[in-house]
Tab-separated table of C-alpha atoms and ligand atoms in Angstrom:
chain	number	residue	atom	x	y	z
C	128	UNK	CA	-16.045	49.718	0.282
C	129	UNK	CA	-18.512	47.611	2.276
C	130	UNK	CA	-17.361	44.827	3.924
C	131	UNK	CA	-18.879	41.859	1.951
C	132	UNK	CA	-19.198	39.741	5.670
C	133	UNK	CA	-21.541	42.322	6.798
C	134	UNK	CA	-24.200	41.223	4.435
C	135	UNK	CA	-23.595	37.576	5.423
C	136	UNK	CA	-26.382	36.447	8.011
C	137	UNK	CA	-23.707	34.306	10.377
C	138	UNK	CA	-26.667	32.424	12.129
C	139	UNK	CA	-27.086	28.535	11.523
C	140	UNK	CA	-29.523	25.927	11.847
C	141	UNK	CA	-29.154	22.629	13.742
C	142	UNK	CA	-32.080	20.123	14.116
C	143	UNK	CA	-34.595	23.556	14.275
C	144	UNK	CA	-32.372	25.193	16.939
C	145	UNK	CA	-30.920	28.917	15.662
C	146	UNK	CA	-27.212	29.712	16.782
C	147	UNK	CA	-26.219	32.730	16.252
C	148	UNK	CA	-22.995	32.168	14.481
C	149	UNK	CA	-21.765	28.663	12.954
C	150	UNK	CA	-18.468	28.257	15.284
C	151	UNK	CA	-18.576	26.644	18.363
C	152	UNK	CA	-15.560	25.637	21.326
C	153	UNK	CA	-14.983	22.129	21.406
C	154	UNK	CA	-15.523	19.940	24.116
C	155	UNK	CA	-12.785	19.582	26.667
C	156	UNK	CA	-10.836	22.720	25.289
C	157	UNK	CA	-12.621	25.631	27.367
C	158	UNK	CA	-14.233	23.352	30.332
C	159	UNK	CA	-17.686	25.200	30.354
C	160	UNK	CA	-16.612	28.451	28.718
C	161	UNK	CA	-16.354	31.128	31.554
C	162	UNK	CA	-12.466	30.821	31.571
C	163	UNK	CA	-12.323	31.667	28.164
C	164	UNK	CA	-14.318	34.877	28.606
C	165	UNK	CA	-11.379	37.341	28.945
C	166	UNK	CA	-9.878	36.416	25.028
C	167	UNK	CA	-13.359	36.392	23.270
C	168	UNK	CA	-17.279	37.379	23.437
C	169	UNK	CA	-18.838	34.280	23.881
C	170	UNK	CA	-22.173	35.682	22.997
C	171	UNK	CA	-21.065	36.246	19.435
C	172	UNK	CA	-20.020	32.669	18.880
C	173	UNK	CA	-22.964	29.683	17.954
C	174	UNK	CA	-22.482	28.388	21.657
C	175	UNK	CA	-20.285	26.767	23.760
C	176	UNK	CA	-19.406	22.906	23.717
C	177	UNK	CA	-18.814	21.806	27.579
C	178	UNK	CA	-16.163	19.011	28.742
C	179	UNK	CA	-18.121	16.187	29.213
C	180	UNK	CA	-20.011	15.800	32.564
C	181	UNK	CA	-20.264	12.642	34.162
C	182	UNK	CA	-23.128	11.616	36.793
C	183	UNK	CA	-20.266	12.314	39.673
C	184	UNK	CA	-17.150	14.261	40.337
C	185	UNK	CA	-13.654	12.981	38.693
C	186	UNK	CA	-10.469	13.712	38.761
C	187	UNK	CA	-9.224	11.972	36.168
C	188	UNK	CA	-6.122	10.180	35.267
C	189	UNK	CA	-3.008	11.171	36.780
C	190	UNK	CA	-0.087	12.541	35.193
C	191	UNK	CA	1.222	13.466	32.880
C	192	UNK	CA	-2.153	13.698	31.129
C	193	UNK	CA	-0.926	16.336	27.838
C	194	UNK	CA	1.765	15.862	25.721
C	195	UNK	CA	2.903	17.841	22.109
C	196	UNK	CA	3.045	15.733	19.214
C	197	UNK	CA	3.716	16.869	15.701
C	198	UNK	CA	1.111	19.551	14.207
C	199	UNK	CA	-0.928	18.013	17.596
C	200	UNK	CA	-1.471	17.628	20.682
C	201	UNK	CA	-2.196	14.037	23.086
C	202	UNK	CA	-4.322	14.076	25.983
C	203	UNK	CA	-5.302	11.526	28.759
C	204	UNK	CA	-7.317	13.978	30.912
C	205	UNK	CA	-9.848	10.965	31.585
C	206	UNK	CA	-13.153	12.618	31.849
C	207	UNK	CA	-12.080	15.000	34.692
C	208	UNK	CA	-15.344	17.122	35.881
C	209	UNK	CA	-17.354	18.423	38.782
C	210	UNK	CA	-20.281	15.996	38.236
C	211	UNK	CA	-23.728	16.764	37.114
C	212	UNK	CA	-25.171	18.393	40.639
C	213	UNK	CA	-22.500	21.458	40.587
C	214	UNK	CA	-22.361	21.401	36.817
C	215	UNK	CA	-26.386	22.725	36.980
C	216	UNK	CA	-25.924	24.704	40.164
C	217	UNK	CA	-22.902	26.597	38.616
C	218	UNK	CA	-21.544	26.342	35.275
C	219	UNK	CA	-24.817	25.705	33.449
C	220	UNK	CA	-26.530	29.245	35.197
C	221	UNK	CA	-23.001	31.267	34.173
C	222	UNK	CA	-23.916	30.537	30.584
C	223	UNK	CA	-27.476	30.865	30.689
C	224	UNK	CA	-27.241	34.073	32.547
C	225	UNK	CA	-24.938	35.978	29.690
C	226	UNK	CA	-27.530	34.586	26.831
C	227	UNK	CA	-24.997	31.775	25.516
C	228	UNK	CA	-26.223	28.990	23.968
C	229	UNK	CA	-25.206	25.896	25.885
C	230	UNK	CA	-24.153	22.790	23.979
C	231	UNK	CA	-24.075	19.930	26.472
C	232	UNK	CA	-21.720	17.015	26.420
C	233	UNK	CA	-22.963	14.145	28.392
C	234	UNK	CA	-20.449	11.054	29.172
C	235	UNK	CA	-21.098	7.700	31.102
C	236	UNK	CA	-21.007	4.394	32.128
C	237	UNK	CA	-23.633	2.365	30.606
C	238	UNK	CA	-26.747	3.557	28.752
C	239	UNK	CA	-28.814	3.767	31.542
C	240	UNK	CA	-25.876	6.460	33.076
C	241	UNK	CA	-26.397	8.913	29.970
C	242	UNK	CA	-30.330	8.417	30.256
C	243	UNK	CA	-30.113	9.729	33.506
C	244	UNK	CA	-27.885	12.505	33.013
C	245	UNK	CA	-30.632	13.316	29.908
C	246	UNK	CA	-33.083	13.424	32.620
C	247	UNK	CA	-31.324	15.503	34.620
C	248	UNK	CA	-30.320	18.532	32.267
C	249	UNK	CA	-34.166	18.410	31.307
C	250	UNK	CA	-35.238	21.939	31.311
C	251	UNK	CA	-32.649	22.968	32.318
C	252	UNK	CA	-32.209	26.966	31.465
C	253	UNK	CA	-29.536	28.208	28.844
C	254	UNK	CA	-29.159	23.872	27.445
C	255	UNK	CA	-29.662	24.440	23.517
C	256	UNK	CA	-28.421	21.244	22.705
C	257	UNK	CA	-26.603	17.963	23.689
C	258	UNK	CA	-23.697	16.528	22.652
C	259	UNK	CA	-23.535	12.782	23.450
C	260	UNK	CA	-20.069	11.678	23.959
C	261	UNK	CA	-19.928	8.196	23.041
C	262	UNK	CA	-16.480	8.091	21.385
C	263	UNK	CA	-14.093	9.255	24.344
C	264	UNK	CA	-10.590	7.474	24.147
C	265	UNK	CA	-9.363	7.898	27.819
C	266	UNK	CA	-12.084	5.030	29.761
C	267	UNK	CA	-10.821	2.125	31.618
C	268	UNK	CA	-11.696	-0.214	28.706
C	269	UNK	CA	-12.298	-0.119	25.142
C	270	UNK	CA	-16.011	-1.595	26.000
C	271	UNK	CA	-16.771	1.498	26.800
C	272	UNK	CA	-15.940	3.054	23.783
C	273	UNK	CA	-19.770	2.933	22.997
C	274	UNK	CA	-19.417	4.965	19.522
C	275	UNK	CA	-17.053	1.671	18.371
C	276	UNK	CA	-19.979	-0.573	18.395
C	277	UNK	CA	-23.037	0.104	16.250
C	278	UNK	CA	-25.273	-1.495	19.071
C	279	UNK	CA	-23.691	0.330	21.884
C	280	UNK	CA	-23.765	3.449	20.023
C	281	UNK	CA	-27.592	3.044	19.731
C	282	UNK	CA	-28.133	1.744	23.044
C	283	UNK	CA	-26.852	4.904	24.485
C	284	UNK	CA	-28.788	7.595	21.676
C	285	UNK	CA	-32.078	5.412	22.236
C	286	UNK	CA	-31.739	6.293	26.243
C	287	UNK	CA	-30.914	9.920	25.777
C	288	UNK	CA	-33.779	10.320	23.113
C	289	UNK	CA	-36.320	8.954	25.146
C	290	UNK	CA	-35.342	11.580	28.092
C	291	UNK	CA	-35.164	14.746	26.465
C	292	UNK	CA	-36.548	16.843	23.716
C	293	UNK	CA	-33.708	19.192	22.960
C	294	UNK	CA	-31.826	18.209	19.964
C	295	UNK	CA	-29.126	15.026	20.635
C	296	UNK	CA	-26.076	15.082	18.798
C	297	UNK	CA	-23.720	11.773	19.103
C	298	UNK	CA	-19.759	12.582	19.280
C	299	UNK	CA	-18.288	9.761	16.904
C	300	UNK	CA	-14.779	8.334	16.676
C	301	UNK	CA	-12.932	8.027	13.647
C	302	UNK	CA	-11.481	4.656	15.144
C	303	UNK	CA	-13.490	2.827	13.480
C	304	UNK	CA	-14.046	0.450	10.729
C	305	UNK	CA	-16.741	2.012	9.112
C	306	UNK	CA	-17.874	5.124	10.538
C	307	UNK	CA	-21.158	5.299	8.260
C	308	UNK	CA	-22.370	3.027	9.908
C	309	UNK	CA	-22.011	3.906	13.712
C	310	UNK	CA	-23.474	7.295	12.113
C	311	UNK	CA	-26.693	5.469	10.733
C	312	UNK	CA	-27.184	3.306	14.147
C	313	UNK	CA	-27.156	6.537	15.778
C	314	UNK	CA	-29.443	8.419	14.012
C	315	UNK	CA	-31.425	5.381	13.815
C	316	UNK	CA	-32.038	5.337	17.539
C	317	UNK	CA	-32.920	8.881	17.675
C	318	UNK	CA	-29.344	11.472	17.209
C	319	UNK	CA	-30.671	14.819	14.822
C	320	UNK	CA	-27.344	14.792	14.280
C	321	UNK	CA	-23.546	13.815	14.777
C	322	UNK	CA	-20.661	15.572	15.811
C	323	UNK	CA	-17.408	14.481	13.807
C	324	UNK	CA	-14.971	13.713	15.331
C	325	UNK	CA	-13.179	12.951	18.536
C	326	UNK	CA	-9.773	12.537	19.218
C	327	UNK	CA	-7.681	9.051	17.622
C	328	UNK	CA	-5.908	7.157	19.932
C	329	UNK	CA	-2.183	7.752	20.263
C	330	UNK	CA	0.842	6.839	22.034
C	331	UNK	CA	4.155	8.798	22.192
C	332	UNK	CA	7.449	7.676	23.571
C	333	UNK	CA	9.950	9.747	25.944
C	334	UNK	CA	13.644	8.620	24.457
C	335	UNK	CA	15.192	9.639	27.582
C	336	UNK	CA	13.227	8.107	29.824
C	337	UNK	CA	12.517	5.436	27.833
C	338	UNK	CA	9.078	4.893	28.689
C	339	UNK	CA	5.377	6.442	27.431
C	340	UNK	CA	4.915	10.137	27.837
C	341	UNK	CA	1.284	9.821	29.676
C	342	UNK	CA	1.518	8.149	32.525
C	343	UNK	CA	-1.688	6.490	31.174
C	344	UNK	CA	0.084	5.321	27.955
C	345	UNK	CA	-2.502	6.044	25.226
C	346	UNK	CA	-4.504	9.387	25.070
C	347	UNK	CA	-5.756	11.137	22.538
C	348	UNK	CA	-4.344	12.944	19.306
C	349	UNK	CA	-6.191	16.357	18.318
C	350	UNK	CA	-5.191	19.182	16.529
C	351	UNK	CA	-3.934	19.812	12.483
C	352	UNK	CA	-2.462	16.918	12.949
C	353	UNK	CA	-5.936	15.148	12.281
C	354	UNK	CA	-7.795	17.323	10.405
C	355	UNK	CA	-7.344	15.275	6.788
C	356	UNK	CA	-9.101	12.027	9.133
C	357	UNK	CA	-11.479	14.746	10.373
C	358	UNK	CA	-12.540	16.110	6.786
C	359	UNK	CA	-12.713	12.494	5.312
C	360	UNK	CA	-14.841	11.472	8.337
C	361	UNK	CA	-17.299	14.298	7.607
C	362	UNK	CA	-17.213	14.055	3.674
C	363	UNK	CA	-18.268	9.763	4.246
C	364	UNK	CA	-21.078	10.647	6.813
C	365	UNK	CA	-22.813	13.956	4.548
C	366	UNK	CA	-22.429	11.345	1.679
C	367	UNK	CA	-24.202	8.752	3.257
C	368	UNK	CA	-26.470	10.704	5.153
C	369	UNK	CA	-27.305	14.036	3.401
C	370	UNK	CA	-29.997	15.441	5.450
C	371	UNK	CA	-27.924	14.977	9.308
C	372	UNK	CA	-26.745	17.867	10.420
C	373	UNK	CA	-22.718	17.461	11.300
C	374	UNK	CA	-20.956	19.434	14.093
C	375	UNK	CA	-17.932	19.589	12.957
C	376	UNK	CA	-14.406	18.977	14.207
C	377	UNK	CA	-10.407	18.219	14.373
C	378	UNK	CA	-7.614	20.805	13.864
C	379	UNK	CA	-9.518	23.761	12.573
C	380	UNK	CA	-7.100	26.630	13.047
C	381	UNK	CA	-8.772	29.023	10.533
C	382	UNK	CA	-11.720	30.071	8.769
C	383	UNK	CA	-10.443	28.419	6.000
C	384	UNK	CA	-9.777	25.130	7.686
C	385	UNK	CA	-13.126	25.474	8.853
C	386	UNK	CA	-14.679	26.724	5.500
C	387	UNK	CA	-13.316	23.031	4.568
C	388	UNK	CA	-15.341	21.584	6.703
C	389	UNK	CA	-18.557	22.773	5.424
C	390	UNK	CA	-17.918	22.214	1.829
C	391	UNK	CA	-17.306	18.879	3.122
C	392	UNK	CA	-20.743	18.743	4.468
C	393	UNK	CA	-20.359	19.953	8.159
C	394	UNK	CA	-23.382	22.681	8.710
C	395	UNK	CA	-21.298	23.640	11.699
C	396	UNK	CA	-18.048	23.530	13.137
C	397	UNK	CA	-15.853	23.326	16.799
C	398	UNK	CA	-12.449	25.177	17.424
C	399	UNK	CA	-10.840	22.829	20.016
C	400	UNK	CA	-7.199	22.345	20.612
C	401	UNK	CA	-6.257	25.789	18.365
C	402	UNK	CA	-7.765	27.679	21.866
C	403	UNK	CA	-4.511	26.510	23.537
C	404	UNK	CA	-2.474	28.634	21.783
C	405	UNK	CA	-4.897	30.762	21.239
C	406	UNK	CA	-7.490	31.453	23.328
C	407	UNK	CA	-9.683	34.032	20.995
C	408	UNK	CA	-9.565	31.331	18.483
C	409	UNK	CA	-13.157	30.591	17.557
C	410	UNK	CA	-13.713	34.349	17.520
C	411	UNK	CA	-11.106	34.864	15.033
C	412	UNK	CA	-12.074	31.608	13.416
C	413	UNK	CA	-15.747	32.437	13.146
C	414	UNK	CA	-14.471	36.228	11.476
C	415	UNK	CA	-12.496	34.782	9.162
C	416	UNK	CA	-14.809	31.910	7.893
C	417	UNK	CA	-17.714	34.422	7.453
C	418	UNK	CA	-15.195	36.933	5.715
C	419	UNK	CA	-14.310	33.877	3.252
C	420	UNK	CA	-18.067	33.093	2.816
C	421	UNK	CA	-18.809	36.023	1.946
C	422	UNK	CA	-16.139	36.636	-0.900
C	423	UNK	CA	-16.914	33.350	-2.578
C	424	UNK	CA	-20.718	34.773	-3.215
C	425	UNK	CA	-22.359	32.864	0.166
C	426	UNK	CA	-25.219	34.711	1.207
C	427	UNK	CA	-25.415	32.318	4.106
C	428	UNK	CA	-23.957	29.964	5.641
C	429	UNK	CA	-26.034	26.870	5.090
C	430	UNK	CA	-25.553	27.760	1.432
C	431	UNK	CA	-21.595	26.094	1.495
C	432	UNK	CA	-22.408	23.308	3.276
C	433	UNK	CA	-21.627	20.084	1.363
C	434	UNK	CA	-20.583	22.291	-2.057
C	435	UNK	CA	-17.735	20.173	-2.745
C	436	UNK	CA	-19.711	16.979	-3.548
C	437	UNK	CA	-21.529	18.582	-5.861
C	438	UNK	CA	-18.949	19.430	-8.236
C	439	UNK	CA	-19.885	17.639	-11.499
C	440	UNK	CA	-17.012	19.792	-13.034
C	441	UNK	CA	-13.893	21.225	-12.030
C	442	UNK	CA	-14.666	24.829	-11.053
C	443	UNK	CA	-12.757	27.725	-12.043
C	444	UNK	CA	-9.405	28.393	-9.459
C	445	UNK	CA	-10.361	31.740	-7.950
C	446	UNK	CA	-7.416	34.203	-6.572
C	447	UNK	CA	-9.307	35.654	-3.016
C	448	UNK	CA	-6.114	36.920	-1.671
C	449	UNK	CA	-4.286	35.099	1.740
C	450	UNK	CA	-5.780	36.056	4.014
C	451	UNK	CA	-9.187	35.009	2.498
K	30	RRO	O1	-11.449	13.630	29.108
K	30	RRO	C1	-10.805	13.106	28.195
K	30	RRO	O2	-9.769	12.459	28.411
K	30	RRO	C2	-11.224	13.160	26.783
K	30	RRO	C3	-12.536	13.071	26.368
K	30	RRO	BR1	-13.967	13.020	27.563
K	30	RRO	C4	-12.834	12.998	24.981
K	30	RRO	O3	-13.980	12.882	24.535
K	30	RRO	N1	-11.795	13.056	24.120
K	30	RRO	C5	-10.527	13.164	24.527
K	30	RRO	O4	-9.615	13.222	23.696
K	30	RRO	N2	-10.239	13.232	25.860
């Protein structure tokens, strides 16, 4: 018998851009991808996500920065990174030279910082797309937690947008009150589309010692743990905003975790903290999602995103075996 995924076409469709398949790594899990390449073919996957990139080198908080948490995982990493100069002289030109599609992330300061670091990846070969990361939990001061204030968050979209002309996605947090409408300020000022969602903040306490487990106190919480905030997240932004693409993310350990996320209305998604235990995750992810499209009648991808806020009816309970 023919495998039914062979007659899936796995490419998708972001803001005009093709990738070639509709799994991505997330930001922060793989750095910029080339120490994942021993577990999985890059090339096969929509593109790689890079830890944000700041205008100079960091080194981030000090530790402990990681700590396990039930079905997750907390982190206080801080924005660690080489800085844009030997980001573009070296990680940006591994990527480009294999043929895989670069997803930026961008992180600063102040709007003017991410207009500049727009400025700078500007042509830049192998960049397919940028992710604005407006929503990290690990900066000095919630202030700068631009993706908690509608303002902010369009400050910081409106300075990107006027720098580049690749597609701008905005990273949202789902600590927010209403996350509709950081998602409307943002694609108000210029995002083609959102990526949903970063980490929630977290604490966790060592009994013994009797004091927080990250030396920075709060970091944050990733991984299945999350993935019920993640899918409502998505499900309130495709509501509200039908026509934005979504990137998205938040404990996806399978295709079918991720095959929720597009009948929630993601057109895409990220495999983040899964790669820790398993590095060939979005590989294996990306397999098993299109393998699962396929046997529920998808003839592509695009075809299953938002399905499940269509349903007018309850649909018939189909039996596609486990490991579908
Ligand atoms: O580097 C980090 O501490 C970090 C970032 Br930039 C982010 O966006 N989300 C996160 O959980 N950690």
């Amino acid at each position: 018998m023919t495998d039914p995924a062979v007659r899936l076409d796995p490419a998708v469709s972001l803001a005009g851009v093709t990738f070639r398949g509709p799994v991505f790594t997330a930001s922060g899990c793989a750095a910029a991808g080339r120490e994942l390449a021993p577990y999985l073919d890059l090339g096969t996957l929509g593109g790689v996500v890079t830890k944000s990139v700041m205008r100079a080198p960091r080194a981030g908080r000090p530790t402990p920065r990681m700590a396990e948490t039930a079905s997750g995982m907390l982190n206080s990493i801080g924005l660690q990174g080489p800085g844009i100069e030997a980001f573009l002289a070296g990680d940006l030109p591994w990527l480009a030279e294999r043929g895989i599609a670069a997803v930026v992330s961008i992180a600063g300061h102040s709007a003017q910082e991410y207009g500049e670091l727009a400025r700078r990846l500007r042509g830049a070969p192998g960049l397919a797309m940028l992710e604005v990361n407006i929503s990290c939990p690990n900066v000095e001061s919630r202030g700068q937690v631009f993706a908690c204030s509608a303002a902010g968050a369009a400050d910081v979209m409106a300075a990107v947008r006027r720098e580049i002309d690749v597609p701008v996605f905005a990273k949202l947090s789902p600590d927010v009150t209403d996350i509709v409408d950081i998602a409307r300020s943002c694609v108000a000022a210029g995002a083609d589309g959102l990526s949903v969602i970063n980490t929630l903040l977290g604490v966790a306490i060592d009994t013994r010692t009797l004091r927080p487990v990250l030396s920075a106190v709060t970091g944050g919480l990733s991984g299945p743990a999350i993935k019920p905030v993640a899918l409502r997240c998505v499900w309130q932004v495709h509501a509200a905003l039908p026509t934005v693409p979504i990137l998205g993310m938040g404990g996806i350990r399978s295709g079918l975790d991720a095959l929720e996320f597009l009948l929630a209305g993601a057109s895409a998604v990220s495999v983040g903290t899964a790669i820790f235990a398993d590095p060939g995750a979005p590989a294996r992810v990306q397999c098993e999602l299109l393998t699962a499209l396929a046997a529920r009648g998808f003839g592509a991808v695009a075809e299953a995103v938002g399905v499940a806020h269509g349903l007018t009816a309850p649909r018939e309970v189909v039996a596609y075996g486990d490991e579908l």
